[in-house]
PDB file of C-alpha atoms in Angstrom:
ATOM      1  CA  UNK G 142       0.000   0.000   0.000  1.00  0.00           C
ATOM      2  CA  UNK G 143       1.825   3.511  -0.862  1.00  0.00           C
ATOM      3  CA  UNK G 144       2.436   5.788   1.837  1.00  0.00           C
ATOM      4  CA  UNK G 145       2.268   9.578   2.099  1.00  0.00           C
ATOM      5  CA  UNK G 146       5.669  10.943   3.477  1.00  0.00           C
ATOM      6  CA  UNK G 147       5.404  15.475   3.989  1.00  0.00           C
ATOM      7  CA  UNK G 148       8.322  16.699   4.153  1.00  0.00           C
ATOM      8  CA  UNK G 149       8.392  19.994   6.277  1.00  0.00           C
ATOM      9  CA  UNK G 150      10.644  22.714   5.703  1.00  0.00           C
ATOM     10  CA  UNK G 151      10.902  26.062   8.125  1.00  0.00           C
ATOM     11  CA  UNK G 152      11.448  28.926   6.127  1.00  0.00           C
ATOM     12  CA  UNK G 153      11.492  32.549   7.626  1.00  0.00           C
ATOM     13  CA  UNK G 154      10.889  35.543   5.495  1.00  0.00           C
ATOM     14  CA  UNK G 155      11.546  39.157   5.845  1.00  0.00           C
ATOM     15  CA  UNK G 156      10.120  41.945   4.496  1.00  0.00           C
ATOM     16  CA  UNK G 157      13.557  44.046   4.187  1.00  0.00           C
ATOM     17  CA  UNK G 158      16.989  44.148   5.226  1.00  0.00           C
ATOM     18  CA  UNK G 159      16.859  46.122   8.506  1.00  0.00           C
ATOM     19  CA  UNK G 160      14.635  43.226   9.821  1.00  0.00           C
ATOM     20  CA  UNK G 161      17.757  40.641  10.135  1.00  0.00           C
ATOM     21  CA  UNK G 162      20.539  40.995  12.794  1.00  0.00           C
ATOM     22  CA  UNK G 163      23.706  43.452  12.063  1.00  0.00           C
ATOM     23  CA  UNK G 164      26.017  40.446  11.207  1.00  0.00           C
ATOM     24  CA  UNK G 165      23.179  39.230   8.515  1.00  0.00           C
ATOM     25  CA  UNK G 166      22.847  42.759   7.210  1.00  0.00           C
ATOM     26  CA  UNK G 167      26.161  42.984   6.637  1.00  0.00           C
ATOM     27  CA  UNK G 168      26.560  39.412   5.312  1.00  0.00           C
ATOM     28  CA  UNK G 169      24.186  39.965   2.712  1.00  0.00           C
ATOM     29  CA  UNK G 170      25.447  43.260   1.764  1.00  0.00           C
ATOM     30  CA  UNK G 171      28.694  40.992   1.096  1.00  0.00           C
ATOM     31  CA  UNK G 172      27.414  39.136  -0.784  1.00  0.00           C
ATOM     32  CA  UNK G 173      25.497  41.432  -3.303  1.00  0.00           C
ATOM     33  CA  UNK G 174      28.033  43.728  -3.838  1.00  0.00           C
ATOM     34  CA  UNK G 175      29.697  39.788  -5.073  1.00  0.00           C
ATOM     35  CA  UNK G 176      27.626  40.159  -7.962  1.00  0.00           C
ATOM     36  CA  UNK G 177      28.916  43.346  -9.335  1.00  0.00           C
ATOM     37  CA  UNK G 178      32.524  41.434  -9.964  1.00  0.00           C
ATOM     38  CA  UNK G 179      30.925  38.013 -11.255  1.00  0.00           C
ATOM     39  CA  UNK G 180      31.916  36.925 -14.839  1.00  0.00           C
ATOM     40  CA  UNK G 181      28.768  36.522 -16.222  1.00  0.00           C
ATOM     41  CA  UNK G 182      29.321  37.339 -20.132  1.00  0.00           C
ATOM     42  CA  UNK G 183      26.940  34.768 -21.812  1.00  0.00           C
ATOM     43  CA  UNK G 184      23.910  34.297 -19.060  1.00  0.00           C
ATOM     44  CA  UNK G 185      23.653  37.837 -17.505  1.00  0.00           C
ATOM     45  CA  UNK G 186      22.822  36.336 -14.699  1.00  0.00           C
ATOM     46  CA  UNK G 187      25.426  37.554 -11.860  1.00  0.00           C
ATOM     47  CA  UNK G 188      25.237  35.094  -8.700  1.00  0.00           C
ATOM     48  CA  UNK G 189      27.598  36.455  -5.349  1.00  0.00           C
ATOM     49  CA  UNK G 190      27.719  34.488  -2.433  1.00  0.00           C
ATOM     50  CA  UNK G 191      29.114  35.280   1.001  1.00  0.00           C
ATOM     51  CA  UNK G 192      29.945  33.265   3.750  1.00  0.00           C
ATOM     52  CA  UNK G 193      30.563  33.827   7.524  1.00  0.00           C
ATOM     53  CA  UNK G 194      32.607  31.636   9.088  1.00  0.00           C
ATOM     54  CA  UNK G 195      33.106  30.793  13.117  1.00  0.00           C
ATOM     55  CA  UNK G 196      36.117  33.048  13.088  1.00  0.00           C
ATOM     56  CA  UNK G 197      33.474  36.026  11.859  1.00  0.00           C
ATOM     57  CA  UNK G 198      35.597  36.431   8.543  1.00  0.00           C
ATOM     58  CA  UNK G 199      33.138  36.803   5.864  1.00  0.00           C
ATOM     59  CA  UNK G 200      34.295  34.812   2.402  1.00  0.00           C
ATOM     60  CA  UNK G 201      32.506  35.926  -0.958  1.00  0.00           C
ATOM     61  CA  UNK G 202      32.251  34.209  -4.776  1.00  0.00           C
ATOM     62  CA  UNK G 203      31.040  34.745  -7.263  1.00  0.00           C
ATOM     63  CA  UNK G 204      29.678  33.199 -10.835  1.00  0.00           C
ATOM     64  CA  UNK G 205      32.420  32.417 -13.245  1.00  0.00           C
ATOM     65  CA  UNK G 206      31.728  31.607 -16.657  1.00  0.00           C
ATOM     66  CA  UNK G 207      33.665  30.145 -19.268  1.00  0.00           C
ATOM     67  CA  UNK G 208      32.496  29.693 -23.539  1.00  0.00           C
ATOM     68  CA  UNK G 209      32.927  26.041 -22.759  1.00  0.00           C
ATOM     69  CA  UNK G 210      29.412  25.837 -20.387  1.00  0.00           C
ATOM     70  CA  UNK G 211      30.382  23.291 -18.052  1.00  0.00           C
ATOM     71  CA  UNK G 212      33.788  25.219 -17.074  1.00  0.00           C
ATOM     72  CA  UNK G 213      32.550  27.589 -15.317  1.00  0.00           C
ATOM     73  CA  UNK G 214      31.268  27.571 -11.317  1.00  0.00           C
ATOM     74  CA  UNK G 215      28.893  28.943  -9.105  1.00  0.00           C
ATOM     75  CA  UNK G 216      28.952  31.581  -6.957  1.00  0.00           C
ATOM     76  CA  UNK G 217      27.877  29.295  -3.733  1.00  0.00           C
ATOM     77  CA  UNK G 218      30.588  26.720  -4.834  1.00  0.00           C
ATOM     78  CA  UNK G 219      33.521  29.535  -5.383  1.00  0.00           C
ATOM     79  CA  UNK G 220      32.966  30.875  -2.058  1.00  0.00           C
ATOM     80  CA  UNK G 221      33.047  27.273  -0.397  1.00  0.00           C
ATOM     81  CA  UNK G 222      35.811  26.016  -2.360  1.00  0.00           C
ATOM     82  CA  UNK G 223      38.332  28.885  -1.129  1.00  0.00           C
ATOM     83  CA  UNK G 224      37.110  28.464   2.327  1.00  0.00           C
ATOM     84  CA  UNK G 225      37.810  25.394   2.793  1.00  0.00           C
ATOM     85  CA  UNK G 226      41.072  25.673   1.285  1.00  0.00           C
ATOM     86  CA  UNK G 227      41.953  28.656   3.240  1.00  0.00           C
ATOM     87  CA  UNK G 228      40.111  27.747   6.548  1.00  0.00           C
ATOM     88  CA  UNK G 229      39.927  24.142   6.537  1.00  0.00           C
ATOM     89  CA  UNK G 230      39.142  23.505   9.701  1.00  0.00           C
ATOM     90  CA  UNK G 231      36.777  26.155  10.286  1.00  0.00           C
ATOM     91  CA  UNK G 232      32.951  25.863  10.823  1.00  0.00           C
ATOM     92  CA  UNK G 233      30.988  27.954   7.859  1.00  0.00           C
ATOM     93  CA  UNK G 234      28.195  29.552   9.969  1.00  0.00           C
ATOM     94  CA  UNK G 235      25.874  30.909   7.395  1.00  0.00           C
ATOM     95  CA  UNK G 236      25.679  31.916   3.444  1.00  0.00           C
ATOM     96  CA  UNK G 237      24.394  34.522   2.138  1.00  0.00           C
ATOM     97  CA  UNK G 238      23.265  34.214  -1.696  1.00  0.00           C
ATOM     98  CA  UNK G 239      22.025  37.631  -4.130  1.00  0.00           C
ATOM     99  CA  UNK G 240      21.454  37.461  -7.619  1.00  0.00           C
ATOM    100  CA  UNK G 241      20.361  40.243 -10.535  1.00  0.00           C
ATOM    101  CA  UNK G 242      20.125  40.308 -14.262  1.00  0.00           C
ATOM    102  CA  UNK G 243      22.828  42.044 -16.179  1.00  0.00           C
ATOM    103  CA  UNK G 244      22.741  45.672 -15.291  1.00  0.00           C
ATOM    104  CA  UNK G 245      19.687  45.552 -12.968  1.00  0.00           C
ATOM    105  CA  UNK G 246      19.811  46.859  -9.635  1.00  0.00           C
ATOM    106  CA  UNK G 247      16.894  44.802  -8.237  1.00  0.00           C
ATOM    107  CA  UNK G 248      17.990  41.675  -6.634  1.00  0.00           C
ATOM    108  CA  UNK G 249      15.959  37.952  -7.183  1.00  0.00           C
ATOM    109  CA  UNK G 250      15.880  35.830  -4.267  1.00  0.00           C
ATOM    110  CA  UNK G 251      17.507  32.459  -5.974  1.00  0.00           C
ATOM    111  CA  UNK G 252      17.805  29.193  -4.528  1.00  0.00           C
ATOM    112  CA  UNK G 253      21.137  27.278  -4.974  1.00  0.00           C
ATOM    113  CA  UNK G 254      21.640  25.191  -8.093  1.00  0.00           C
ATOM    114  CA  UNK G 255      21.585  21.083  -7.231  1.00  0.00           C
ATOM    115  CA  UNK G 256      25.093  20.792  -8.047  1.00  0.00           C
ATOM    116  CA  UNK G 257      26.175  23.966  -5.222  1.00  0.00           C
ATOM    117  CA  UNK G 258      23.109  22.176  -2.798  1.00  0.00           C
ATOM    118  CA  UNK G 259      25.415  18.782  -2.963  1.00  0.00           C
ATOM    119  CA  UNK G 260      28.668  20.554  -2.773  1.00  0.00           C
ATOM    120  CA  UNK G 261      27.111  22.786   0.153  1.00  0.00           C
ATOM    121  CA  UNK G 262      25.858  20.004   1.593  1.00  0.00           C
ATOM    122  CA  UNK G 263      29.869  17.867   1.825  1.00  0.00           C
ATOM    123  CA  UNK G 264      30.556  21.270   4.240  1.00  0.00           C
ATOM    124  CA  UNK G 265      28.204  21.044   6.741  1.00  0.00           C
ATOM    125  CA  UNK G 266      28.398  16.962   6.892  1.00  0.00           C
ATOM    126  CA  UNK G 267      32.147  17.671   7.339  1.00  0.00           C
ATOM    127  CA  UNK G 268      31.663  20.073   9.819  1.00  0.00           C
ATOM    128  CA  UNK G 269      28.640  18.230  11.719  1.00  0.00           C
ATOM    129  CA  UNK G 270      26.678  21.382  11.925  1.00  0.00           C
ATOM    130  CA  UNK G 271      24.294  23.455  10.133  1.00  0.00           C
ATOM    131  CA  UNK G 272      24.705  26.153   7.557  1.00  0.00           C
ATOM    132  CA  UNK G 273      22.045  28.711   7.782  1.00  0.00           C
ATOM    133  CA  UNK G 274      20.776  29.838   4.380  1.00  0.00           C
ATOM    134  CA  UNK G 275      20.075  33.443   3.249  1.00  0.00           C
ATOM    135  CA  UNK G 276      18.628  34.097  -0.040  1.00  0.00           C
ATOM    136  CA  UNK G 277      18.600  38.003  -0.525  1.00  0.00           C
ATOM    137  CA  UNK G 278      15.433  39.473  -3.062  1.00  0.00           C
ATOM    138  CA  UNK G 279      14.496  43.074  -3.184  1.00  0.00           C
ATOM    139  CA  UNK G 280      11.459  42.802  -1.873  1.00  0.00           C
ATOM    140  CA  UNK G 281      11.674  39.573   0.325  1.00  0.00           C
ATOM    141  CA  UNK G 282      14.657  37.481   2.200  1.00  0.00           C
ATOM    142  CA  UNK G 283      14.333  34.043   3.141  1.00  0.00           C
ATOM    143  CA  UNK G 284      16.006  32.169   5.569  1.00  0.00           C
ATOM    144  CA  UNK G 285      16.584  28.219   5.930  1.00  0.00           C
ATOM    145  CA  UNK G 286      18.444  26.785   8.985  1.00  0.00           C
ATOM    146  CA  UNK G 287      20.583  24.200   7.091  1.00  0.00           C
ATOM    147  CA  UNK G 288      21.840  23.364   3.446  1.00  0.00           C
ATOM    148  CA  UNK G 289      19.720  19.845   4.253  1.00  0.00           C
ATOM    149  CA  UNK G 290      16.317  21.774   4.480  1.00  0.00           C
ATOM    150  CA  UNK G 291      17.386  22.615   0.278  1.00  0.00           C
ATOM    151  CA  UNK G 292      18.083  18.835  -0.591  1.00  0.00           C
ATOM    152  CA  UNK G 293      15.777  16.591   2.070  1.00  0.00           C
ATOM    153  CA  UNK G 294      16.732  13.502   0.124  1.00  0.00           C
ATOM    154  CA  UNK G 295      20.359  14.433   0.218  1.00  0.00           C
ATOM    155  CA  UNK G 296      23.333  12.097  -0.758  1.00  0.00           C
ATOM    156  CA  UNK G 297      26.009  11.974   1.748  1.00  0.00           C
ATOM    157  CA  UNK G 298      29.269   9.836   2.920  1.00  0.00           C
ATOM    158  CA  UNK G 299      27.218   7.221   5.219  1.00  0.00           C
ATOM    159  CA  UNK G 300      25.365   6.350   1.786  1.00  0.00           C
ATOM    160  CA  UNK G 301      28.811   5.114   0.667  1.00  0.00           C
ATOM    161  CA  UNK G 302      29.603   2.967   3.682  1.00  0.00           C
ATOM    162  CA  UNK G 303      26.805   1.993   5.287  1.00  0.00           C
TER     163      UNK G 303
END
């Protein structure tokens, strides 16, 4: 007999940027200001990313593109990547992700591609606790408590060996 399985996800929203704590302001402000360096020449689409980590040093990416599509990375994944070579043994606390179109100053709240959710998701397995999610629009912010909440049926290490 099939069974129904919900899956419940919290999600907070704000209205606008003065709502969220100092250290999110400023996070977010990171990571928007990311976008105005990206390398976005054939999608438009610039992606920054900023991360805090336990240390309070904030980390930003951004979207690099390449001609040959699949040669390019995220802005989520750029800003992970150098952390964790940098800071390899620090905790990422939260990430802050903005996004616009080409030369538009109005920001789209964007959700993390599946590729950045899986690669997100290594980090806070690794570090055995949650990344908080901020996804930055101009007219609404969202907030998840951990990369998991984005991929429920996620794909991690113990699926390997156990």
């Amino acid at each position: 007999m099939p069974k129904k399985i919900n899956i419940n996800i919290e999600i907070i929203t704000y209205g606008e940027l003065n709502d969220l704590a100092k250290e999110d302001q400023e996070l977010l402000e990171a990571a928007e200001k990311a976008t105005f360096t990206s390398y976005a020449p054939y999608s438009n689409f610039n992606v920054g990313a900023a991360l805090r980590l336990e240390n309070n040093d904030i980390i930003i990416g951004n979207n690099q593109e390449n001609a040959a599509y699949p040669s390019g990375m995220c802005a989520e994944r750029t800003a992970m990547y150098f952390a964790g070579s940098k800071y390899p043994n620090t905790t990422i606390k939260t990430i802050a992700i903005a996004a616009r179109k080409g030369e538009e100053k109005e920001f789209i709240p964007i959700s993390p591609c599946g590729s950045c959710r899986q690669a997100m998701l290594e980090y806070e397995v690794k570090q055995d606790e949650n990344i908080r999610v901020i996804m930055k629009g101009t007219d609404q912010i969202y907030e998840l408590s951990s990369i998991s909440d984005l991929l429920p049926f996620k794909f991690t290490q113990k699926d390997l060996f156990e």
